[in-house]
Amino acid sequence: MAEVTAAMVKDLREKTGAGMMDCKTALNETQGDIEAAIDYLRKKGLSKAAKKSGRVAAEGLVSVAVKGNTGVVVEVNSETDFVARNDDFQALVHGITAVTLDKGVAADVEAVKGAHYPGGGTVADAIANAIATIGENMTLRRVRGLHVPHGVVGQYIHGAVVEGLGKIGVIVALESTGDTDELSILARQIAMHVAATSPIALDSSSIDPAVVEREKSVLADKHQGKPANVIEKIVESGLKTYYKEVCLVDQVSIHADHAGKTIGQAVKDSEGKVGAPVKITGFVRYALGEGIEKQETDFAAEVASMSKA
């Protein structure tokens, strides 16, 4: 058997764009034959997947799942919304979500990608195989989990394509020793509220200090020239208004049965039905593709340019 050198691995990697370990495996399997190794990677779909990896994947699906007192949110991206409606892609997202749920709050993207995927191989292998089969770039973009020792994790999917998969996914953790049925109703209501209002933090103490300082600066700059003590009061008042807009517990509930009450007040009021104190310990909201710079395509111009070729 020919010795597989680092130079050979580097050469194969440059020719195919496949991962280093995949290249090493391919060379070992083909006794160091570069051309045979290229074919090996193509058959496995790894070379094909690598060629697509540079394309922007901003569509796809957000998934939520809850088991016991643990819930997770997962975002898997594809290039087009069409693929998001593909049964194989949906099965892939469900599979990745199941793996993430097993890992719970310890889940992160790299840990999930390296974990065993149902049916064999790793999650990363399953994604590569799906890229080769379906023909679009796909990425596991982000994962997050919440857990409470006592209580519930509520979930909500907005724009659902199928059960548990959609455009916006939210989980909300409520800690309480009270009635779980009542807690579940409340948790879902809050999750729906989060989907609609997109708070940036649970409360004012949870906001990144840099964000607060930036907001203070904006408020102060609007009133330059006024006495310092006046500006200080304006900034203080402005921050209170800001917190009502972006902090979950300070936002006014969107639900009619909590009309005019903040989420914090609604939670406090629910304690009678629940039969015990209730505390929101966290929430996660993923909106599909948020923060990804999408490529804008002028389809008519693209067709016109192709006709001139």
PDB file of N, CA and C in Angstrom, residues 42-105:
ATOM      1  N   ARG A  42     -16.198  11.929  -5.184  1.00  0.00           N
ATOM      2  CA  ARG A  42     -17.378  12.276  -5.985  1.00  0.00           C
ATOM      3  C   ARG A  42     -18.527  11.309  -5.699  1.00  0.00           C
ATOM      4  N   LYS A  43     -18.193  10.022  -5.578  1.00  0.00           N
ATOM      5  CA  LYS A  43     -19.215   9.020  -5.298  1.00  0.00           C
ATOM      6  C   LYS A  43     -19.844   9.235  -3.925  1.00  0.00           C
ATOM      7  N   LYS A  44     -19.028   9.689  -2.995  1.00  0.00           N
ATOM      8  CA  LYS A  44     -19.525   9.953  -1.641  1.00  0.00           C
ATOM      9  C   LYS A  44     -20.278  11.284  -1.563  1.00  0.00           C
ATOM     10  N   GLY A  45     -20.181  12.072  -2.645  1.00  0.00           N
ATOM     11  CA  GLY A  45     -20.843  13.366  -2.653  1.00  0.00           C
ATOM     12  C   GLY A  45     -20.059  14.458  -1.968  1.00  0.00           C
ATOM     13  N   LEU A  46     -18.853  14.160  -1.520  1.00  0.00           N
ATOM     14  CA  LEU A  46     -18.074  15.129  -0.755  1.00  0.00           C
ATOM     15  C   LEU A  46     -17.443  16.191  -1.645  1.00  0.00           C
ATOM     16  N   SER A  47     -16.984  15.800  -2.797  1.00  0.00           N
ATOM     17  CA  SER A  47     -16.406  16.771  -3.719  1.00  0.00           C
ATOM     18  C   SER A  47     -17.497  17.697  -4.246  1.00  0.00           C
ATOM     19  N   LYS A  48     -18.615  17.131  -4.600  1.00  0.00           N
ATOM     20  CA  LYS A  48     -19.732  17.914  -5.109  1.00  0.00           C
ATOM     21  C   LYS A  48     -20.222  18.884  -4.054  1.00  0.00           C
ATOM     22  N   ALA A  49     -20.270  18.429  -2.811  1.00  0.00           N
ATOM     23  CA  ALA A  49     -20.722  19.290  -1.729  1.00  0.00           C
ATOM     24  C   ALA A  49     -19.794  20.471  -1.549  1.00  0.00           C
ATOM     25  N   ALA A  50     -18.486  20.219  -1.673  1.00  0.00           N
ATOM     26  CA  ALA A  50     -17.500  21.278  -1.484  1.00  0.00           C
ATOM     27  C   ALA A  50     -17.659  22.370  -2.526  1.00  0.00           C
ATOM     28  N   LYS A  51     -17.970  21.986  -3.764  1.00  0.00           N
ATOM     29  CA  LYS A  51     -18.121  22.974  -4.831  1.00  0.00           C
ATOM     30  C   LYS A  51     -19.304  23.898  -4.582  1.00  0.00           C
ATOM     31  N   LYS A  52     -20.283  23.424  -3.832  1.00  0.00           N
ATOM     32  CA  LYS A  52     -21.470  24.226  -3.576  1.00  0.00           C
ATOM     33  C   LYS A  52     -21.357  25.044  -2.292  1.00  0.00           C
ATOM     34  N   SER A  53     -20.296  24.826  -1.524  1.00  0.00           N
ATOM     35  CA  SER A  53     -20.215  25.409  -0.191  1.00  0.00           C
ATOM     36  C   SER A  53     -20.062  26.918  -0.190  1.00  0.00           C
ATOM     37  N   GLY A  54     -19.672  27.510  -1.318  1.00  0.00           N
ATOM     38  CA  GLY A  54     -19.515  28.953  -1.361  1.00  0.00           C
ATOM     39  C   GLY A  54     -20.796  29.697  -1.662  1.00  0.00           C
ATOM     40  N   ARG A  55     -21.857  28.987  -2.002  1.00  0.00           N
ATOM     41  CA  ARG A  55     -23.091  29.640  -2.389  1.00  0.00           C
ATOM     42  C   ARG A  55     -23.900  30.036  -1.149  1.00  0.00           C
ATOM     43  N   VAL A  56     -24.539  31.181  -1.219  1.00  0.00           N
ATOM     44  CA  VAL A  56     -25.271  31.706  -0.063  1.00  0.00           C
ATOM     45  C   VAL A  56     -26.502  30.856   0.235  1.00  0.00           C
ATOM     46  N   ALA A  57     -26.594  30.402   1.472  1.00  0.00           N
ATOM     47  CA  ALA A  57     -27.748  29.624   1.922  1.00  0.00           C
ATOM     48  C   ALA A  57     -28.477  30.448   2.977  1.00  0.00           C
ATOM     49  N   ALA A  58     -29.548  31.115   2.570  1.00  0.00           N
ATOM     50  CA  ALA A  58     -30.275  31.993   3.477  1.00  0.00           C
ATOM     51  C   ALA A  58     -31.733  31.576   3.642  1.00  0.00           C
ATOM     52  N   GLU A  59     -32.149  30.547   2.896  1.00  0.00           N
ATOM     53  CA  GLU A  59     -33.491  29.992   3.059  1.00  0.00           C
ATOM     54  C   GLU A  59     -33.392  28.774   3.976  1.00  0.00           C
ATOM     55  N   GLY A  60     -34.381  27.895   3.944  1.00  0.00           N
ATOM     56  CA  GLY A  60     -34.320  26.696   4.775  1.00  0.00           C
ATOM     57  C   GLY A  60     -35.433  26.632   5.782  1.00  0.00           C
ATOM     58  N   LEU A  61     -35.110  26.112   6.977  1.00  0.00           N
ATOM     59  CA  LEU A  61     -36.130  25.918   8.005  1.00  0.00           C
ATOM     60  C   LEU A  61     -35.580  26.155   9.402  1.00  0.00           C
ATOM     61  N   VAL A  62     -36.447  26.639  10.266  1.00  0.00           N
ATOM     62  CA  VAL A  62     -36.180  26.685  11.699  1.00  0.00           C
ATOM     63  C   VAL A  62     -37.013  25.589  12.338  1.00  0.00           C
ATOM     64  N   SER A  63     -36.396  24.882  13.276  1.00  0.00           N
ATOM     65  CA  SER A  63     -37.072  23.753  13.925  1.00  0.00           C
ATOM     66  C   SER A  63     -37.072  23.943  15.436  1.00  0.00           C
ATOM     67  N   VAL A  64     -38.157  23.526  16.082  1.00  0.00           N
ATOM     68  CA  VAL A  64     -38.202  23.498  17.547  1.00  0.00           C
ATOM     69  C   VAL A  64     -38.649  22.119  18.004  1.00  0.00           C
ATOM     70  N   ALA A  65     -38.170  21.719  19.165  1.00  0.00           N
ATOM     71  CA  ALA A  65     -38.581  20.442  19.749  1.00  0.00           C
ATOM     72  C   ALA A  65     -38.411  20.515  21.261  1.00  0.00           C
ATOM     73  N   VAL A  66     -39.305  19.841  21.970  1.00  0.00           N
ATOM     74  CA  VAL A  66     -39.261  19.806  23.433  1.00  0.00           C
ATOM     75  C   VAL A  66     -39.410  18.369  23.897  1.00  0.00           C
ATOM     76  N   LYS A  67     -38.595  18.004  24.868  1.00  0.00           N
ATOM     77  CA  LYS A  67     -38.694  16.686  25.487  1.00  0.00           C
ATOM     78  C   LYS A  67     -38.504  16.865  26.983  1.00  0.00           C
ATOM     79  N   GLY A  68     -39.548  16.539  27.756  1.00  0.00           N
ATOM     80  CA  GLY A  68     -39.456  16.750  29.196  1.00  0.00           C
ATOM     81  C   GLY A  68     -39.313  18.231  29.505  1.00  0.00           C
ATOM     82  N   ASN A  69     -38.285  18.590  30.257  1.00  0.00           N
ATOM     83  CA  ASN A  69     -38.039  19.981  30.647  1.00  0.00           C
ATOM     84  C   ASN A  69     -36.950  20.629  29.811  1.00  0.00           C
ATOM     85  N   THR A  70     -36.688  20.060  28.646  1.00  0.00           N
ATOM     86  CA  THR A  70     -35.650  20.586  27.761  1.00  0.00           C
ATOM     87  C   THR A  70     -36.236  20.905  26.392  1.00  0.00           C
ATOM     88  N   GLY A  71     -35.837  22.035  25.830  1.00  0.00           N
ATOM     89  CA  GLY A  71     -36.276  22.412  24.495  1.00  0.00           C
ATOM     90  C   GLY A  71     -35.110  22.933  23.676  1.00  0.00           C
ATOM     91  N   VAL A  72     -35.197  22.808  22.359  1.00  0.00           N
ATOM     92  CA  VAL A  72     -34.133  23.295  21.473  1.00  0.00           C
ATOM     93  C   VAL A  72     -34.734  24.019  20.274  1.00  0.00           C
ATOM     94  N   VAL A  73     -33.931  24.919  19.724  1.00  0.00           N
ATOM     95  CA  VAL A  73     -34.250  25.580  18.462  1.00  0.00           C
ATOM     96  C   VAL A  73     -33.063  25.369  17.534  1.00  0.00           C
ATOM     97  N   VAL A  74     -33.346  25.036  16.268  1.00  0.00           N
ATOM     98  CA  VAL A  74     -32.306  24.727  15.290  1.00  0.00           C
ATOM     99  C   VAL A  74     -32.616  25.463  13.992  1.00  0.00           C
ATOM    100  N   GLU A  75     -31.579  26.027  13.366  1.00  0.00           N
ATOM    101  CA  GLU A  75     -31.749  26.615  12.030  1.00  0.00           C
ATOM    102  C   GLU A  75     -30.840  25.898  11.045  1.00  0.00           C
ATOM    103  N   VAL A  76     -31.441  25.347   9.995  1.00  0.00           N
ATOM    104  CA  VAL A  76     -30.694  24.712   8.912  1.00  0.00           C
ATOM    105  C   VAL A  76     -31.025  25.468   7.629  1.00  0.00           C
ATOM    106  N   ASN A  77     -30.009  25.971   6.954  1.00  0.00           N
ATOM    107  CA  ASN A  77     -30.229  26.798   5.772  1.00  0.00           C
ATOM    108  C   ASN A  77     -30.015  26.048   4.469  1.00  0.00           C
ATOM    109  N   SER A  78     -30.771  26.460   3.467  1.00  0.00           N
ATOM    110  CA  SER A  78     -30.613  25.984   2.096  1.00  0.00           C
ATOM    111  C   SER A  78     -30.570  27.218   1.201  1.00  0.00           C
ATOM    112  N   GLU A  79     -30.355  27.007  -0.087  1.00  0.00           N
ATOM    113  CA  GLU A  79     -30.275  28.150  -1.000  1.00  0.00           C
ATOM    114  C   GLU A  79     -31.646  28.676  -1.411  1.00  0.00           C
ATOM    115  N   THR A  80     -32.625  27.784  -1.509  1.00  0.00           N
ATOM    116  CA  THR A  80     -33.946  28.199  -1.997  1.00  0.00           C
ATOM    117  C   THR A  80     -35.054  27.714  -1.081  1.00  0.00           C
ATOM    118  N   ASP A  81     -36.164  28.446  -1.125  1.00  0.00           N
ATOM    119  CA  ASP A  81     -37.342  28.050  -0.357  1.00  0.00           C
ATOM    120  C   ASP A  81     -37.938  26.762  -0.911  1.00  0.00           C
ATOM    121  N   PHE A  82     -37.711  26.514  -2.192  1.00  0.00           N
ATOM    122  CA  PHE A  82     -38.216  25.291  -2.826  1.00  0.00           C
ATOM    123  C   PHE A  82     -37.678  24.052  -2.105  1.00  0.00           C
ATOM    124  N   VAL A  83     -36.391  24.072  -1.782  1.00  0.00           N
ATOM    125  CA  VAL A  83     -35.770  22.928  -1.098  1.00  0.00           C
ATOM    126  C   VAL A  83     -36.334  22.765   0.312  1.00  0.00           C
ATOM    127  N   ALA A  84     -36.715  23.884   0.947  1.00  0.00           N
ATOM    128  CA  ALA A  84     -37.291  23.808   2.291  1.00  0.00           C
ATOM    129  C   ALA A  84     -38.575  22.983   2.303  1.00  0.00           C
ATOM    130  N   ARG A  85     -39.207  22.819   1.144  1.00  0.00           N
ATOM    131  CA  ARG A  85     -40.436  22.033   1.050  1.00  0.00           C
ATOM    132  C   ARG A  85     -40.176  20.609   0.556  1.00  0.00           C
ATOM    133  N   ASN A  86     -38.902  20.283   0.424  1.00  0.00           N
ATOM    134  CA  ASN A  86     -38.503  18.945  -0.001  1.00  0.00           C
ATOM    135  C   ASN A  86     -38.572  17.985   1.189  1.00  0.00           C
ATOM    136  N   ASP A  87     -39.188  16.834   1.000  1.00  0.00           N
ATOM    137  CA  ASP A  87     -39.355  15.865   2.091  1.00  0.00           C
ATOM    138  C   ASP A  87     -38.019  15.423   2.673  1.00  0.00           C
ATOM    139  N   ASP A  88     -37.026  15.221   1.808  1.00  0.00           N
ATOM    140  CA  ASP A  88     -35.714  14.768   2.282  1.00  0.00           C
ATOM    141  C   ASP A  88     -35.041  15.834   3.148  1.00  0.00           C
ATOM    142  N   PHE A  89     -35.176  17.098   2.730  1.00  0.00           N
ATOM    143  CA  PHE A  89     -34.589  18.183   3.518  1.00  0.00           C
ATOM    144  C   PHE A  89     -35.292  18.295   4.865  1.00  0.00           C
ATOM    145  N   GLN A  90     -36.603  18.191   4.868  1.00  0.00           N
ATOM    146  CA  GLN A  90     -37.348  18.257   6.126  1.00  0.00           C
ATOM    147  C   GLN A  90     -36.962  17.114   7.060  1.00  0.00           C
ATOM    148  N   ALA A  91     -36.767  15.931   6.488  1.00  0.00           N
ATOM    149  CA  ALA A  91     -36.342  14.780   7.298  1.00  0.00           C
ATOM    150  C   ALA A  91     -34.961  15.029   7.887  1.00  0.00           C
ATOM    151  N   LEU A  92     -34.076  15.663   7.110  1.00  0.00           N
ATOM    152  CA  LEU A  92     -32.735  16.008   7.594  1.00  0.00           C
ATOM    153  C   LEU A  92     -32.831  16.958   8.780  1.00  0.00           C
ATOM    154  N   VAL A  93     -33.659  17.995   8.663  1.00  0.00           N
ATOM    155  CA  VAL A  93     -33.801  18.973   9.748  1.00  0.00           C
ATOM    156  C   VAL A  93     -34.384  18.314  10.998  1.00  0.00           C
ATOM    157  N   HIS A  94     -35.377  17.460  10.815  1.00  0.00           N
ATOM    158  CA  HIS A  94     -35.940  16.730  11.961  1.00  0.00           C
ATOM    159  C   HIS A  94     -34.863  15.868  12.627  1.00  0.00           C
ATOM    160  N   GLY A  95     -34.041  15.201  11.809  1.00  0.00           N
ATOM    161  CA  GLY A  95     -32.977  14.360  12.348  1.00  0.00           C
ATOM    162  C   GLY A  95     -31.949  15.156  13.126  1.00  0.00           C
ATOM    163  N   ILE A  96     -31.539  16.297  12.587  1.00  0.00           N
ATOM    164  CA  ILE A  96     -30.572  17.163  13.274  1.00  0.00           C
ATOM    165  C   ILE A  96     -31.165  17.686  14.576  1.00  0.00           C
ATOM    166  N   THR A  97     -32.449  18.009  14.551  1.00  0.00           N
ATOM    167  CA  THR A  97     -33.114  18.520  15.753  1.00  0.00           C
ATOM    168  C   THR A  97     -33.157  17.453  16.847  1.00  0.00           C
ATOM    169  N   ALA A  98     -33.395  16.204  16.461  1.00  0.00           N
ATOM    170  CA  ALA A  98     -33.411  15.100  17.431  1.00  0.00           C
ATOM    171  C   ALA A  98     -32.044  14.928  18.082  1.00  0.00           C
ATOM    172  N   VAL A  99     -30.991  15.049  17.277  1.00  0.00           N
ATOM    173  CA  VAL A  99     -29.629  14.951  17.811  1.00  0.00           C
ATOM    174  C   VAL A  99     -29.371  16.106  18.779  1.00  0.00           C
ATOM    175  N   THR A 100     -29.792  17.316  18.393  1.00  0.00           N
ATOM    176  CA  THR A 100     -29.598  18.499  19.236  1.00  0.00           C
ATOM    177  C   THR A 100     -30.339  18.346  20.558  1.00  0.00           C
ATOM    178  N   LEU A 101     -31.559  17.810  20.495  1.00  0.00           N
ATOM    179  CA  LEU A 101     -32.358  17.626  21.705  1.00  0.00           C
ATOM    180  C   LEU A 101     -31.685  16.658  22.668  1.00  0.00           C
ATOM    181  N   ASP A 102     -31.029  15.637  22.134  1.00  0.00           N
ATOM    182  CA  ASP A 102     -30.295  14.693  22.984  1.00  0.00           C
ATOM    183  C   ASP A 102     -29.161  15.390  23.738  1.00  0.00           C
ATOM    184  N   LYS A 103     -28.557  16.393  23.107  1.00  0.00           N
ATOM    185  CA  LYS A 103     -27.451  17.117  23.737  1.00  0.00           C
ATOM    186  C   LYS A 103     -27.945  18.204  24.679  1.00  0.00           C
ATOM    187  N   GLY A 104     -29.174  18.687  24.464  1.00  0.00           N
ATOM    188  CA  GLY A 104     -29.781  19.664  25.365  1.00  0.00           C
ATOM    189  C   GLY A 104     -29.040  20.981  25.416  1.00  0.00           C
ATOM    190  N   VAL A 105     -28.886  21.523  26.621  1.00  0.00           N
ATOM    191  CA  VAL A 105     -28.262  22.843  26.779  1.00  0.00           C
ATOM    192  C   VAL A 105     -26.775  22.825  26.423  1.00  0.00           C
TER     193      VAL A 105
END
